[in-house]
Amino acid sequence: MNPLLSVSGLRVGFGRNPEANEVVRGVSFDLAAGETLAIVGESGSGKSVTALSINRLVDFGGGRILGGSIKLRRAEDSVLDLTTATERQLTRIRGAEIGMIFQEPMTSLNPVLTIGTQIEESFRLHRGLTGRRATAAARDALERVRIPDAARRLNYYPNQLSGGMLQRVMIATALACSPRLLIADEPTTALDVTVQAQIMALLAELKQETGMSMIFITHDIGLVAGIADKVVVMQNGQAVEQGELSQILDHPQHPYTQHLLHAVPHFASGRSTRSDGPRGNMEPAAAALKVQDLMVRFPVTGGFFGRATGAVHAVEGVDFDLMPGETLAIVGESGSGKSTTARAILGLVRSRGSFTIGVRQADAGQSARPVQMVFQNPYSSLNPRLTVESLLAEPVIATGGRVNAQTRAKMVALLDRVSLPENSLERYPHEFSGGQRQRLCIARALMLNPSVVVLDEAVSALDVSVQAKVLELLVDLQRDYGLAYLFISHDMAVVERIAHRIAVIYAGQIVEIGDAKSVLSAPQHPYTKRLIAAVPSIDRRHEHYELDTRQVPSLVRPLGFEPGRAEWTQFGPDHRARAET
Amino acid sequence: MNYLTRRLVTFPFVLIGVSSLVFVAIRMVPGDSITAMLGTDAGLLTPTQREALAVYFGIDQPWFVQYGRWLLGLLQGDLGISVTYGKPVFEVILKRFPLTLELALLSMIIALSVGVPAGVFAATHNERPSDLAVRIVAMIGQSTPSFVLGLLIIYALSAGFGVLPIMGEFSPLWQDPLANLSQLIFPAITLGFAFAASVTRISRSAMLDILSEDYVRTARSKGASSRSVTWRHALPNALIPVVTLSGIEFGYLLGGAVIVEQIYALPGLGRMVLGAILQRDYALVQGTVLFIALNFMIVNLLVDLAYFALDPRIRLRDR
Amino acid sequence: MRIFRAIFAHTSGRIGGTIVLLYLFIAALGALGLTPHDPLMQYRVDRLMAPNATYWMGTDLFGRDLASRLMTGIGQSFTVAFFSVAVATLAGTALGLTAAWFGRLWDGAVMRSMDVLLAFPAILLAMLIVAVFGAGTWNSIAAIGIVYTPIFTRVVRGPALSLKTREFVDAARTFGSSGRYILTRHLLLNLVAPLTVQVTLALAWALLTEAGLSFLGLGTQPPAPSLGLMLSDSRNLMETAPWLMIFPGLTIMASILGFNLLGDALRDILDPKTRRSRA
């Protein structure tokens, strides 16, 4: 059978001297009509550039195609090499024969145009529709991506819709003129996991309905396990392995593919949790951190004089305790209040409730500030104008200490402990990679000998293989120093690797808490069930996604609102869930 | 409270601040007001005459009474009496204002109609020789003071063509449009040149930023042509900083009118206020400065309204 | 030193940097009295002479050497520009930083006051100040300094507010760093780059405003040489002695151009955002 798309020996470079900056170095693959091809790789692998080369959008980002061919079989059965096509030919192909969706739905739609106008544009360009007929077509397109109340939504501007909704709009736009090939460039990376599951299900259904081909770019091999027919694994601009999905998943040949499949966290429904937790030991130790009835509310002001009209109940009656040497993961989606919980514990937001920070009867050098934090973004949590030495010295100075030979020795030891080169002290943050910076942040947090470290999405911004290494480091440090971790994350695969216990937070409240294994393998609360069902997993690739379009409820409450007391149901020695009424 | 209400609420406060500042500034002139007002002639006054004048101008009262009266007068459009013209300040201002306003608006029209296309052109020809040429001209334009350019234009006109721009009596637009335009075109070019350069630079850099936005890539992935991408998708977004600049620059244009009117000897507000300063006609200085500041504030309020129309992110933020 | 190398590696930085250095050199010569002639001396017999070997740029109506007057005039303009920008930078940084840091009432008070100042067109406000306090060098400095203070306040406050929400400031709070430490090491240190750019561009505006004020007769008073005044005086002699207009005009233009080019170069070098969009 003749392929729809045939890429061979594709080479792409960037900048003034593209030959020297080759990002894609000889990639070849074929795609048959109706097939789905996944291109998997980490950042810098050239996967997105490969995708953007197919419809030649790469030209506008400063890229140049240096060699190879991209042959597209067109509707009338002629074959066109896209590497030599004219811009005029390309504008007729883009949108009509090749549609594309992108990673960031929030920034991928024009903020000053209504979504209706933006969908209509496709019909106007390729079908010549105008006026009422274009509007009707746009409405149908929105309905096709299961957006309720489509006619009204046409008049919305992008900033009035959530990320998941915007990605549906993007899909509607891309599929408006029924292209035979859809390129999806990490379309769910910026979205919450339940929304991701919805989008994946939608794409699978639409593919079924239209019989289109699809190229799906992702860093997460688990995500495409349920949808791809073929997989190309890319590393450093080259396709290191390609083949049928089952072949790649079950019998990977290349060491990098094996690494991606085995070294990197994948969700395994509670089968790969840690078993070195401190609980269950005979002697119940004092908690390193005990949080009782934590509450964070932000006033909502309105009206002419800015009176308080209500409050956002961001965190509502959160209770937990954390033992020395234990990791408690707080998982939830964006807006659930998990980061606010962390910030409240560190005193970065005003809160009510009580904390007991149990300092074990202090050894010498025990911290003045026993709780420390590592932030999500390694690029903004280090002041770019300070050297590593000043960065590490800050906590010491802040707690009234002196920077002397002893402090410096400690800095050197810690840098060594987090595997950073010895000469790091005089260097500036921008000289380090993302993973190295996060190691720096960890070292900084340890300067004060804390007993508790709050890790707020501390590995989320890192590439998957870097993630795995930082997680290993965290586990080692926990063992060495007896640290207690409060690990805030949205990523169930990562949580499974590091947590002893898990608290699931939803709409500002903990809905389920317990030991990691039983929460992940036998979730009890409906939200936890939904969350875990949405996590992509290689094992469960043959299961069907279910469409669930429920939105997170509003956290804005009227003045004086007090929630009822929680009723808890016990499901095991250390596993309980909130009873829903 | 949304963006627009906030702007409307702060407006009167800023207005009170502006009027107080002008009031206080004028009271800080060294020496007593009568001397300040009449200059050397004050020496000829008898004490009784002084007293009478002080009562007439209300300066025998304590400062807060004076301020209260002055504010009350402001509300009724009473800015006091000009000593040099012997007429109410407001009347003197209104007679001169049309010229200055027209000059500023004409400069703005010239600047925007040249600057925006030039900036878009440069951005779509990024790093090519034509872009470089536009950038060089804009850089030089931005560095050319109006008084240098104005003198050069007058010199070029008289030395090259033996003509001089028409000076003297002003012909209003509604009486003789042709005479009016031929009188104002060179002053407007002088005043608007640097502004056109700024508009070019800012629209170029805004376009460049926006052309690398994700949504422009989306438009291209739909098959939009380069022309449609530039004008339909990028330009409306790029106009937002241009509107901001225009609001700020309008003030500079009103201020710059002082210099340009001086060069071309045009009987506008700017030239009048300069004369008033040199002749120590403080009531007139005070009234004119306040009047110009008020105009500037109103324009900035209009600019905020323009934002509201142009940018749905601002319009819908509070929903 | 690294910054100098970067400036001179940048095309417009090279041109702008050279112009600015050249002006500084000339101003220094002028200040040391190393001019070809006495700038105030009236060589009555040599009135209105065109440029020649003795008077490189000709003489004015009173027979004073134009080149010498320009040299001293540059020094005068630069003095006013540097001092007024220094005033504006110090005042604006202090106000903007504290407004961002303390927020609430102080922020509101500072920003509304700045709104009041910004409600006046720059040159008009400067004129008003000069009208009240009288013309002269120090009053020009005060006037221009006050006029540009709100701009610096805004330039500092905006980035300071966004720096305040950055994670490294949150991190500093979790260690318990003092307010002074956070203000100086985390905020101010990161504001040095945008401030440098702003200072350079403000020097260009200050030169422009100073020349404008003295052109209107509200700046430096005669007989002291000043570029704006020389230009203003040249108007009536335009046809007989065009050099009286052309040389001061070009001198003013080139000085403003120099700082504008330098400011652009610094923005490219120091501001990572534009660096990204150029890449």
Coordinates of N, CA, C and O in Angstrom, one line a residue, chain A residues 339 373-381 438 455-462 490, chain C residues 167:
Chain A
S339 N -0.6 23.4 46.3 CA 0.6 24.3 46.5 C 0.3 25.3 47.6 O 1.2 25.7 48.3
M373 N 11.9 24.4 51.8 CA 11.1 24.2 50.7 C 12.0 24.2 49.4 O 12.9 24.9 49.3
V374 N 11.6 23.3 48.4 CA 12.2 23.4 47.1 C 11.0 23.6 46.2 O 10.0 23.0 46.2
F375 N 11.3 24.6 45.3 CA 10.2 25.1 44.4 C 10.1 24.4 43.1 O 11.1 23.7 42.7
Q376 N 9.0 24.7 42.4 CA 8.8 24.0 41.1 C 9.8 24.4 40.0 O 10.4 23.5 39.4
N377 N 10.0 25.7 39.9 CA 10.7 26.1 38.7 C 12.2 26.4 39.0 O 12.5 27.4 39.6
P378 N 13.1 25.5 38.5 CA 14.5 25.7 38.9 C 15.1 26.9 38.2 O 16.1 27.4 38.6
Y379 N 14.3 27.5 37.3 CA 14.9 28.7 36.6 C 14.5 30.0 37.4 O 15.2 31.0 37.3
S380 N 13.4 30.0 38.1 CA 13.1 31.2 38.8 C 13.3 31.1 40.3 O 13.1 32.1 41.1
S381 N 13.7 30.0 40.8 CA 13.9 29.9 42.3 C 15.3 30.2 42.7 O 15.7 30.1 43.9
Q438 N 18.0 22.3 40.1 CA 17.2 21.7 41.1 C 18.0 21.1 42.2 O 17.7 21.1 43.4
L455 N 8.6 19.7 49.0 CA 9.0 19.7 47.6 C 7.8 20.0 46.8 O 6.9 19.2 46.6
D456 N 7.7 21.3 46.3 CA 6.5 21.7 45.6 C 6.7 21.5 44.1 O 7.3 22.3 43.4
E457 N 6.1 20.4 43.6 CA 6.3 20.1 42.1 C 7.8 20.1 41.8 O 8.1 20.6 40.7
A458 N 8.6 19.6 42.6 CA 10.1 19.9 42.5 C 10.7 19.2 41.3 O 11.7 19.6 40.8
V459 N 10.0 18.2 40.7 CA 10.6 17.5 39.6 C 9.8 17.7 38.3 O 10.1 17.2 37.2
S460 N 8.7 18.4 38.4 CA 7.7 18.5 37.3 C 8.3 19.2 36.1 O 7.9 18.9 35.0
A461 N 9.2 20.2 36.3 CA 9.7 20.9 35.1 C 10.9 20.2 34.5 O 11.4 20.7 33.5
L462 N 11.2 19.0 34.9 CA 12.4 18.4 34.4 C 12.1 17.3 33.4 O 11.0 16.7 33.4
H490 N 1.4 16.6 40.8 CA 0.2 16.3 40.1 C 0.5 15.0 39.3 O -0.4 14.4 38.7
Chain C
E167 N 10.0 33.0 42.6 CA 10.2 32.0 43.6 C 11.4 32.2 44.5 O 11.5 31.8 45.6

